[in-house]
CSV table of C-alpha atoms and ligand atoms in Angstrom, one decimal:
chain,number,residue,atom,x,y,z
V,133,MET,CA,22.2,-12.0,24.2
V,134,SER,CA,19.0,-13.8,22.8
V,135,TRP,CA,15.3,-11.9,23.7
V,136,GLU,CA,14.5,-14.9,25.9
V,137,ARG,CA,17.8,-14.8,27.9
V,138,GLU,CA,17.0,-11.2,28.9
V,139,ARG,CA,14.3,-12.0,29.6
V,140,LYS,CA,14.7,-14.7,32.0
V,141,GLU,CA,17.6,-11.7,33.4
V,142,MET,CA,15.1,-8.8,33.2
V,143,GLY,CA,12.2,-10.5,35.0
V,144,LYS,CA,9.3,-11.2,33.3
V,145,ASN,CA,7.1,-8.7,31.7
V,146,VAL,CA,7.4,-7.0,28.9
V,147,ARG,CA,6.6,-3.5,28.4
V,148,PHE,CA,4.1,-2.5,25.7
V,149,GLY,CA,2.8,0.5,24.4
V,150,ILE,CA,-0.4,1.0,22.5
V,151,ILE,CA,-0.6,3.1,18.9
V,152,GLY,CA,-4.5,3.5,18.3
V,153,CYS,CA,-6.8,3.8,21.9
V,154,GLY,CA,-10.3,2.7,20.7
V,155,LEU,CA,-11.7,-0.7,20.9
V,156,MET,CA,-9.3,-3.0,20.6
V,157,GLY,CA,-6.6,-1.3,22.3
V,158,ARG,CA,-9.4,-1.3,25.1
V,159,GLU,CA,-9.4,-4.8,24.9
V,160,PHE,CA,-5.6,-5.3,25.3
V,161,ALA,CA,-5.6,-3.2,27.9
V,162,SER,CA,-8.2,-5.0,30.3
V,163,ALA,CA,-6.5,-8.8,29.1
V,164,ALA,CA,-3.2,-7.5,30.3
V,165,ALA,CA,-4.9,-6.5,33.9
V,166,ARG,CA,-6.2,-9.4,34.0
V,167,TRP,CA,-3.0,-12.1,33.5
V,168,GLN,CA,-2.8,-13.5,37.3
V,169,HIS,CA,-6.6,-15.5,35.3
V,170,PHE,CA,-3.6,-18.3,34.1
V,171,THR,CA,-1.9,-21.1,36.1
V,172,GLU,CA,0.8,-21.2,34.1
V,173,GLU,CA,3.9,-18.5,33.9
V,174,ILE,CA,3.3,-16.9,30.8
V,175,PRO,CA,4.9,-13.2,30.2
V,176,GLN,CA,2.8,-10.0,31.0
V,177,PRO,CA,2.4,-7.2,29.3
V,178,GLN,CA,2.7,-3.9,30.8
V,179,LEU,CA,1.7,-2.1,29.2
V,180,ILE,CA,3.4,2.0,30.4
V,181,ALA,CA,2.6,3.7,26.8
V,182,VAL,CA,-0.5,4.8,24.5
V,183,CYS,CA,-0.8,6.5,21.1
V,184,ASP,CA,-4.1,8.5,19.5
V,185,VAL,CA,-4.1,11.6,17.2
V,186,ASN,CA,-7.5,11.9,19.8
V,187,PRO,CA,-6.6,12.9,23.1
V,188,SER,CA,-9.8,11.4,24.3
V,189,GLY,CA,-8.8,8.3,23.1
V,190,ARG,CA,-5.6,8.0,25.7
V,191,LYS,CA,-7.2,8.9,28.5
V,192,TRP,CA,-9.2,6.8,29.0
V,193,PHE,CA,-6.0,4.5,29.3
V,194,THR,CA,-4.5,8.1,31.4
V,195,ASN,CA,-7.4,7.5,33.6
V,196,HIS,CA,-7.5,3.3,33.9
V,197,VAL,CA,-4.1,1.4,33.6
V,198,PRO,CA,-1.7,3.1,36.9
V,199,THR,CA,1.1,1.5,35.3
V,200,VAL,CA,0.8,3.8,31.8
V,201,GLN,CA,3.7,6.1,32.0
V,202,TYR,CA,4.0,8.0,28.5
V,203,GLU,CA,1.2,9.4,26.5
V,204,TYR,CA,2.1,10.6,21.9
V,205,ASP,CA,0.0,11.7,19.9
V,206,ASP,CA,2.3,11.2,17.8
V,207,TYR,CA,3.5,7.2,17.0
V,208,ARG,CA,7.4,7.8,15.7
V,209,GLU,CA,7.4,9.4,20.1
V,210,LEU,CA,6.7,6.5,20.9
V,211,LEU,CA,8.8,4.2,19.0
V,212,LYS,CA,12.3,6.5,19.6
V,213,ASN,CA,11.2,4.8,23.7
V,214,PRO,CA,13.3,2.8,24.4
V,215,GLU,CA,11.4,1.7,27.4
V,216,VAL,CA,8.9,0.2,24.6
V,217,GLU,CA,10.3,-3.7,23.7
V,218,ALA,CA,7.0,-4.6,21.9
V,219,VAL,CA,3.5,-2.6,20.0
V,220,TYR,CA,0.0,-3.2,19.8
V,221,CYS,CA,-1.0,-1.5,17.2
V,222,ALA,CA,-5.1,-1.0,16.6
V,223,VAL,CA,-5.3,1.7,13.8
V,224,PRO,CA,-7.6,2.1,10.8
V,225,HIS,CA,-6.7,-0.3,7.7
V,226,HIS,CA,-4.7,2.6,5.8
V,227,LEU,CA,-2.8,3.2,8.7
V,228,HIS,CA,-1.0,-0.5,8.8
V,229,GLU,CA,2.0,-1.1,6.1
V,230,GLU,CA,3.1,3.2,7.5
V,231,ILE,CA,2.4,1.8,11.2
V,232,TYR,CA,4.2,-1.8,11.0
V,233,VAL,CA,7.0,-1.1,9.0
V,234,ALA,CA,7.8,1.7,11.2
V,235,VAL,CA,7.1,-0.6,14.3
V,236,ILE,CA,8.9,-3.8,12.9
V,237,GLU,CA,12.1,-1.0,11.7
V,238,SER,CA,12.1,-0.2,15.5
V,239,GLY,CA,13.2,-3.3,16.4
V,240,LYS,CA,10.4,-3.3,18.9
V,241,HIS,CA,7.6,-7.0,18.4
V,242,LEU,CA,4.2,-6.5,17.4
V,243,MET,CA,1.0,-7.9,17.8
V,244,GLY,CA,-0.9,-6.0,14.3
V,245,GLU,CA,-4.7,-6.2,14.2
V,246,LYS,CA,-6.3,-7.3,10.3
V,247,PRO,CA,-6.4,-7.7,7.5
V,248,PHE,CA,-2.5,-6.6,8.6
V,249,GLY,CA,-2.3,-4.5,5.5
V,250,ILE,CA,-4.9,-2.6,3.1
V,251,ASP,CA,-4.4,-4.3,0.7
V,252,GLN,CA,-2.2,-6.8,-1.8
V,253,ALA,CA,0.8,-4.0,-1.5
V,254,ALA,CA,0.2,-2.9,1.6
V,255,ASN,CA,0.7,-6.0,2.9
V,256,ASP,CA,3.8,-7.2,0.8
V,257,HIS,CA,5.1,-4.2,2.5
V,258,ILE,CA,5.0,-5.3,5.7
V,259,LEU,CA,6.4,-9.2,4.9
V,260,GLU,CA,9.2,-7.4,3.2
V,261,ALA,CA,10.5,-5.4,6.6
V,262,LEU,CA,9.2,-8.7,8.5
V,263,GLN,CA,12.3,-10.6,6.1
V,264,GLU,CA,14.7,-7.2,6.7
V,265,HIS,CA,14.1,-7.5,10.4
V,266,PRO,CA,13.5,-11.8,11.7
V,267,GLU,CA,14.7,-10.0,15.2
V,268,VAL,CA,10.9,-8.5,15.2
V,269,PHE,CA,8.1,-11.5,16.9
V,270,ALA,CA,5.2,-10.4,15.2
V,271,ARG,CA,1.9,-12.2,14.9
V,272,CYS,CA,-2.3,-11.0,13.7
V,273,ALA,CA,-4.7,-10.6,15.8
V,274,SER,CA,-7.9,-13.7,16.0
V,275,GLU,CA,-8.7,-14.5,18.6
V,276,PHE,CA,-12.3,-17.0,17.7
V,277,PRO,CA,-10.6,-19.9,17.5
V,278,TYR,CA,-9.5,-19.9,21.8
V,279,PHE,CA,-13.3,-20.9,22.5
V,280,PRO,CA,-13.0,-23.8,24.7
V,281,ALA,CA,-15.5,-26.0,22.2
V,282,MET,CA,-13.4,-25.1,19.0
V,283,GLN,CA,-10.5,-26.0,20.2
V,284,VAL,CA,-11.8,-29.4,20.5
V,285,MET,CA,-12.7,-29.2,17.3
V,286,LEU,CA,-9.1,-28.3,17.0
V,287,SER,CA,-7.9,-31.6,18.1
V,288,TRP,CA,-10.4,-33.2,16.1
V,289,ILE,CA,-9.2,-32.3,13.0
V,290,ARG,CA,-6.2,-33.4,14.5
V,291,GLU,CA,-6.6,-37.1,15.1
V,292,GLU,CA,-8.5,-37.1,11.5
V,293,LYS,CA,-11.6,-38.1,13.6
V,294,PHE,CA,-13.5,-36.9,10.9
V,295,GLY,CA,-12.5,-39.6,8.5
V,296,ARG,CA,-11.9,-37.8,4.5
V,297,ILE,CA,-13.4,-34.3,4.5
V,298,LEU,CA,-16.3,-33.8,2.4
V,299,GLU,CA,-16.5,-29.3,3.1
V,300,ILE,CA,-15.5,-26.5,5.2
V,301,LYS,CA,-17.4,-23.7,5.6
V,302,ALA,CA,-16.7,-20.9,7.8
V,303,GLY,CA,-18.7,-17.5,8.4
V,304,PHE,CA,-18.6,-14.1,10.6
V,305,ASN,CA,-21.0,-12.5,10.3
V,306,HIS,CA,-23.5,-8.8,11.4
V,307,SER,CA,-26.6,-7.3,12.0
V,308,SER,CA,-26.2,-4.0,12.4
V,309,ASP,CA,-25.8,-2.2,9.5
V,310,MET,CA,-29.9,-3.1,8.8
V,311,ASP,CA,-30.0,-0.6,10.9
V,312,THR,CA,-30.0,2.2,8.0
V,313,LYS,CA,-30.1,5.0,10.6
V,314,LYS,CA,-26.5,3.7,11.8
V,315,PRO,CA,-24.2,6.9,11.4
V,316,ILE,CA,-21.0,6.1,8.7
V,317,ASN,CA,-17.7,5.3,10.5
V,318,TRP,CA,-13.8,4.5,9.0
V,319,LYS,CA,-15.1,0.7,8.1
V,320,ARG,CA,-17.6,1.3,5.7
V,321,GLN,CA,-15.5,3.9,4.4
V,322,ALA,CA,-13.2,2.4,1.3
V,323,CYS,CA,-10.4,4.7,1.4
V,324,TYR,CA,-10.3,4.2,5.6
V,325,ASN,CA,-11.4,0.6,5.5
V,326,GLY,CA,-10.2,-0.8,1.4
V,327,ALA,CA,-11.7,-1.9,-1.2
V,328,TYR,CA,-11.7,-5.5,0.3
V,329,GLY,CA,-14.9,-3.9,2.2
V,330,CYS,CA,-16.4,-6.5,5.0
V,331,ILE,CA,-13.8,-9.5,3.9
V,332,GLY,CA,-10.7,-7.1,5.2
V,333,ASP,CA,-12.6,-6.5,7.9
V,334,LEU,CA,-14.0,-10.0,9.1
V,335,GLY,CA,-12.4,-12.7,6.9
V,336,ILE,CA,-8.5,-13.4,8.3
V,337,HIS,CA,-11.5,-14.6,11.4
V,338,THR,CA,-12.7,-16.9,8.8
V,339,GLN,CA,-9.6,-18.4,8.1
V,340,HIS,CA,-7.6,-18.8,10.9
V,341,VAL,CA,-8.6,-22.0,11.5
V,342,PRO,CA,-9.2,-23.5,7.4
V,343,PHE,CA,-5.9,-22.0,7.0
V,344,ARG,CA,-3.6,-23.3,10.3
V,345,MET,CA,-5.1,-26.8,9.9
V,346,GLY,CA,-4.0,-27.4,6.0
V,347,PHE,CA,-7.3,-25.9,4.5
V,348,LEU,CA,-5.8,-23.9,1.8
V,349,PRO,CA,-7.7,-21.9,-1.3
V,350,ARG,CA,-6.5,-22.9,-4.4
V,351,ASN,CA,-9.6,-20.4,-6.3
V,352,VAL,CA,-11.8,-18.3,-5.3
V,353,TYR,CA,-16.0,-17.4,-6.3
V,354,ALA,CA,-16.9,-14.2,-4.7
V,355,SER,CA,-19.9,-13.4,-4.6
V,356,LEU,CA,-19.9,-9.7,-3.8
V,357,ARG,CA,-22.4,-7.5,-2.0
V,358,LYS,CA,-23.1,-3.4,-1.4
V,359,TYR,CA,-26.8,-2.2,-0.5
V,360,ILE,CA,-26.2,1.2,1.0
V,361,ASN,CA,-25.5,2.7,-0.5
V,362,GLN,CA,-24.7,6.5,2.4
V,363,ARG,CA,-25.0,6.4,5.5
V,364,PRO,CA,-26.1,9.3,8.2
V,365,ASP,CA,-22.7,11.3,8.8
V,366,GLY,CA,-23.9,12.6,13.1
V,367,LYS,CA,-23.8,15.6,12.0
V,368,GLY,CA,-27.0,16.0,10.5
V,369,GLY,CA,-26.7,15.1,6.9
V,370,THR,CA,-24.8,12.2,4.9
V,371,ALA,CA,-22.1,10.0,4.3
V,372,ALA,CA,-20.6,7.3,0.8
V,373,CYS,CA,-21.2,4.5,1.9
V,374,ASP,CA,-18.6,3.0,-0.5
V,375,THR,CA,-17.3,-1.2,1.0
V,376,TRP,CA,-19.3,-4.2,0.4
V,377,ASP,CA,-21.0,-4.9,3.0
V,378,ASN,CA,-21.9,-9.3,2.1
V,379,ALA,CA,-19.1,-11.8,0.4
V,380,VAL,CA,-19.7,-15.2,0.4
V,381,LEU,CA,-16.4,-17.1,-1.1
V,382,PHE,CA,-17.1,-20.0,-2.6
V,383,CYS,CA,-12.6,-21.6,-2.9
V,384,GLU,CA,-11.5,-25.4,-3.4
V,385,ALA,CA,-9.3,-25.9,-1.3
V,386,VAL,CA,-6.3,-29.0,-1.3
V,387,ASP,CA,-5.5,-30.3,2.1
V,388,LYS,CA,-2.9,-32.4,3.1
V,389,ARG,CA,-4.1,-35.7,1.7
V,390,GLY,CA,-3.9,-33.8,-0.8
V,391,GLU,CA,-7.9,-34.1,-1.6
V,392,THR,CA,-10.2,-31.4,-3.1
V,393,VAL,CA,-12.3,-29.5,-0.6
V,394,PRO,CA,-14.5,-26.9,-1.0
V,395,MET,CA,-15.0,-24.0,1.0
V,396,THR,CA,-16.8,-21.2,2.2
V,397,LEU,CA,-15.9,-18.2,4.1
V,398,GLU,CA,-18.5,-15.5,4.8
V,399,THR,CA,-19.0,-12.1,6.2
V,400,LYS,CA,-21.8,-10.4,6.2
V,401,ARG,CA,-22.8,-6.7,8.2
V,402,MET,CA,-26.5,-7.4,7.0
V,403,SER,CA,-27.1,-10.6,8.3
V,404,PRO,CA,-30.7,-10.4,9.5
V,405,GLY,CA,-30.4,-12.4,13.7
V,406,ASP,CA,-26.2,-12.4,14.2
V,407,THR,CA,-24.4,-10.3,16.4
V,408,ASN,CA,-21.2,-11.3,15.9
V,409,ASN,CA,-21.0,-14.2,14.3
V,410,TRP,CA,-18.2,-16.5,14.4
V,411,TYR,CA,-18.9,-20.0,12.6
V,412,PHE,CA,-17.2,-23.0,12.2
V,413,GLU,CA,-18.7,-26.0,10.6
V,414,ILE,CA,-16.9,-29.6,8.5
V,415,TYR,CA,-18.2,-32.6,7.4
V,416,GLY,CA,-16.6,-35.3,6.7
V,417,MET,CA,-17.6,-38.8,6.2
V,418,GLU,CA,-16.4,-40.4,9.5
V,419,ALA,CA,-17.7,-37.5,11.6
V,420,SER,CA,-19.2,-34.0,11.4
V,421,ALA,CA,-19.2,-31.2,13.3
V,422,LYS,CA,-20.1,-27.0,13.9
V,423,PHE,CA,-19.2,-24.5,16.3
V,424,THR,CA,-20.9,-20.8,16.6
V,425,SER,CA,-20.3,-18.0,18.7
V,426,SER,CA,-24.2,-17.8,19.5
V,427,LYS,CA,-23.4,-20.9,21.4
V,428,PRO,CA,-20.5,-20.0,22.9
V,429,ASP,CA,-20.1,-23.4,24.9
V,430,ILE,CA,-21.6,-25.7,22.9
V,431,PHE,CA,-20.1,-28.0,20.5
V,432,THR,CA,-22.6,-30.2,18.2
V,433,PHE,CA,-21.2,-32.6,16.5
V,434,THR,CA,-22.8,-36.6,14.6
V,435,GLN,CA,-20.5,-39.3,13.8
V,436,SER,CA,-21.3,-41.1,11.2
V,437,TRP,CA,-22.8,-44.8,10.6
V,438,GLY,CA,-22.4,-45.2,6.6
V,439,LYS,CA,-26.4,-44.2,6.6
V,440,GLU,CA,-28.6,-41.7,9.1
V,441,GLN,CA,-26.8,-39.5,11.6
V,442,ALA,CA,-27.7,-37.6,14.3
V,443,TRP,CA,-26.6,-34.0,15.7
V,444,ALA,CA,-25.4,-33.8,19.7
V,445,ASP,CA,-24.6,-31.4,21.9
V,446,ILE,CA,-22.1,-31.1,24.5
V,447,HIS,CA,-21.6,-28.3,26.6
V,448,ILE,CA,-17.8,-27.9,26.2
V,449,GLY,CA,-17.1,-25.6,29.4
V,450,TYR,CA,-14.3,-23.3,31.1
V,451,LYS,CA,-11.5,-25.8,29.2
V,452,PRO,CA,-9.9,-23.0,27.2
V,453,MET,CA,-5.3,-23.3,25.7
V,454,LEU,CA,-4.4,-21.6,28.3
V,455,PRO,CA,-5.2,-23.0,32.1
V,456,THR,CA,-6.9,-20.5,34.4
V,457,ILE,CA,-8.3,-20.6,37.6
V,458,THR,CA,-11.2,-20.6,36.3
V,459,GLY,CA,-13.2,-23.3,37.2
V,460,PRO,CA,-13.8,-25.8,34.0
V,461,ILE,CA,-18.0,-26.0,34.9
V,462,PHE,CA,-18.1,-21.9,34.0
V,463,GLU,CA,-19.0,-20.2,31.0
V,464,PHE,CA,-16.2,-18.5,28.6
V,465,GLY,CA,-17.3,-15.4,25.6
V,466,PHE,CA,-15.6,-12.8,24.1
V,467,THR,CA,-12.8,-11.8,26.8
V,468,ASP,CA,-11.7,-14.6,27.4
V,469,ALA,CA,-10.5,-15.7,23.9
V,470,ILE,CA,-8.7,-12.1,23.7
V,471,LEU,CA,-7.0,-13.3,27.0
V,472,GLN,CA,-6.3,-16.9,25.9
V,473,MET,CA,-4.7,-15.1,22.0
V,474,TRP,CA,-2.8,-12.9,24.1
V,475,GLY,CA,-1.8,-15.9,26.6
V,476,ALA,CA,-0.5,-16.8,23.4
V,477,TYR,CA,1.2,-13.9,21.7
V,478,MET,CA,3.2,-13.8,24.9
V,479,LYS,CA,4.2,-18.0,24.7
V,480,GLU,CA,4.5,-17.3,21.4
V,481,LEU,CA,6.9,-13.9,21.7
V,482,ASP,CA,8.9,-16.3,24.5
V,483,GLY,CA,9.9,-19.1,22.3
V,484,ARG,CA,7.1,-21.5,23.7
V,485,GLN,CA,4.9,-23.2,21.8
V,486,VAL,CA,1.3,-23.6,22.3
V,487,SER,CA,-1.2,-26.0,20.6
V,488,PHE,CA,-2.8,-23.4,18.6
V,489,GLY,CA,-0.5,-20.5,17.8
V,490,CYS,CA,-1.3,-16.5,16.6
V,491,PHE,CA,-2.4,-15.5,13.2
V,492,THR,CA,0.7,-15.9,11.1
V,493,PRO,CA,2.5,-13.0,8.8
V,494,GLU,CA,2.6,-16.0,6.0
V,495,GLU,CA,-0.8,-16.3,7.3
V,496,THR,CA,-1.6,-13.0,6.0
V,497,ALA,CA,-0.1,-13.6,3.4
V,498,LEU,CA,-2.6,-15.9,2.0
V,499,SER,CA,-4.9,-14.2,2.7
V,500,HIS,CA,-4.5,-11.4,1.1
V,501,ARG,CA,-4.1,-13.6,-1.6
V,502,LEU,CA,-7.1,-14.6,-1.5
V,503,SER,CA,-9.0,-11.6,-0.8
V,504,THR,CA,-7.5,-9.6,-4.7
V,505,ALA,CA,-8.5,-13.0,-6.4
V,506,ALA,CA,-12.3,-12.6,-4.1
V,507,LEU,CA,-12.3,-8.5,-5.9
V,508,ARG,CA,-11.2,-9.6,-9.7
V,509,SER,CA,-13.2,-12.5,-9.7
V,510,TYR,CA,-16.4,-10.2,-8.8
V,511,GLU,CA,-15.4,-7.7,-11.4
V,512,GLU,CA,-15.1,-10.7,-13.7
V,513,ARG,CA,-17.3,-13.0,-13.2
V,514,LYS,CA,-15.6,-16.2,-13.2
V,515,ALA,CA,-13.1,-18.2,-10.9
V,516,MET,CA,-9.9,-17.0,-10.0
V,517,ASP,CA,-7.2,-19.6,-9.1
V,518,LEU,CA,-3.7,-17.8,-5.7
C,743,LIG,N1,-9.2,-9.1,16.5
C,743,LIG,C1,-10.6,-8.4,16.5
C,743,LIG,O1,-12.5,-8.5,17.3
C,743,LIG,C2,-10.8,-6.4,16.2
C,743,LIG,C3,-12.1,-6.2,16.3
C,743,LIG,C4,-12.4,-5.0,15.6
C,743,LIG,C5,-11.8,-4.1,14.2
C,743,LIG,N2,-10.6,-5.3,15.0
C,743,LIG,C6,-9.6,-4.8,14.1
C,743,LIG,O2,-8.6,-3.0,15.1
C,743,LIG,C7,-8.1,-2.2,14.0
C,743,LIG,C8,-8.3,-1.0,14.6
C,743,LIG,O3,-10.4,-0.8,15.2
C,743,LIG,P1,-11.2,-0.7,16.3
C,743,LIG,O4,-12.4,-1.7,16.2
C,743,LIG,O5,-10.1,-0.4,17.3
C,743,LIG,O6,-11.5,0.7,15.5
C,743,LIG,P2,-11.4,2.3,16.3
C,743,LIG,O7,-12.1,3.1,14.5
C,743,LIG,O8,-12.9,2.4,18.1
C,743,LIG,O9,-10.1,3.1,16.8
C,743,LIG,C9,-8.5,3.6,16.1
C,743,LIG,C10,-7.6,4.4,16.8
C,743,LIG,O10,-6.7,5.0,15.9
C,743,LIG,C11,-6.9,6.4,16.1
C,743,LIG,N3,-5.4,6.7,14.8
C,743,LIG,C12,-6.3,6.9,13.9
C,743,LIG,N4,-5.2,7.6,13.5
C,743,LIG,C13,-4.3,7.4,13.9
C,743,LIG,C14,-2.8,7.4,13.2
C,743,LIG,N5,-1.9,7.7,13.2
C,743,LIG,N6,-2.1,7.0,15.5
C,743,LIG,C15,-2.8,6.6,16.1
C,743,LIG,N7,-3.3,6.7,16.7
C,743,LIG,C16,-5.0,6.6,16.3
C,743,LIG,C17,-8.0,6.5,16.4
C,743,LIG,O11,-8.4,7.2,16.7
C,743,LIG,C18,-8.9,5.6,17.4
C,743,LIG,O12,-9.0,6.2,18.4
C,743,LIG,C19,-8.2,-2.4,12.9
C,743,LIG,O13,-7.6,-3.0,11.8
C,743,LIG,C20,-9.7,-3.4,12.9
C,743,LIG,O14,-9.5,-4.3,11.7
C,743,LIG,C21,-10.9,-5.8,15.0
């Protein structure tokens, strides 16, 4: 029986397990708990099992999520549970390859976190496993394009309102690492986070929109920076901090018309004034537009009359891709974007179309080619073809 048929006959919930009960695991639980927010019928994730090596991570779930029936410290045990149909895996990057491959081989559907493998070889292995298991539906988490103002931007791109594209800039910037007393965590250590450093942590967020809209990088010149070499270890000593802090990737992309488009993708942990600032800018002959999550309600655009342009702001309001109970005059935020991403995942899992789908495994492969080429570009101080 097809998965869609089975679902129709068994009801609308999809039974989920979480592997990795940290920051993002809790965000998923919170999104799954407010499914009534959607006004259309979308299969609801029902969280029944959790796994974390740390008991305090699991405890939050057993305390707050009444549907959780199973608790594991070994992900293999969770994968043996036949009631679990799909898995959200949100663990440090060095574990992606082993655990994502195991999830796929268990035949359960997967939402994996970025970067979908610590490096190119890990990503290749995950994609090979997916090829051997076409019955598994897999996507990689990326939520920022679901801000309503970005959805307006996407419809303008699809309608070709920008005319010939002159340039694209996207980025994801933080400043919290400028506090040199901030203790170390796994995201600042290459053995857990990977050689990509900030690119692996933040890069996919900057790539989802350009890749999906057909701006595909052909080459890259990378400027990578490490500013802080050690941090407090949280136990009175210090620990090596050996990941890239800031990266600017200068790419040439080719668009759907076959035109070359300069594309800058920046990911920074040391960006003064920025707190989780995700942005996307597109400059064209007919119009240009900008979005930043720092001004989450605002779509900024200009139309070109060939001579002078003036930037204008529209307050978009709560008009997300998947309709909800919230009135259109209200404001949208990060947790709403997470909910929209999960709504998109569940609709696609249900075999239905969405106007902007979640980041695909094939897109993660392009992302890894770009990140790997960026590291080589910096090593050799020259532009690299992908
Ligand atoms: N989509 C986003 O906006 C976003 C934001 C932050 C992080 N992330 C990604 O999510 C993933 C997790 O990041 P996080 O911020 O939630 O990290 P986190 O450190 O808060 O949580 C990771 C959890 O994994 C657990 N863990 C470690 N080893 C394990 C194992 N062998 N089995 C089971 N659990 C294990 C840890 O105990 C911890 O609770 C990463 O891939 C990261 O890049 C995505």
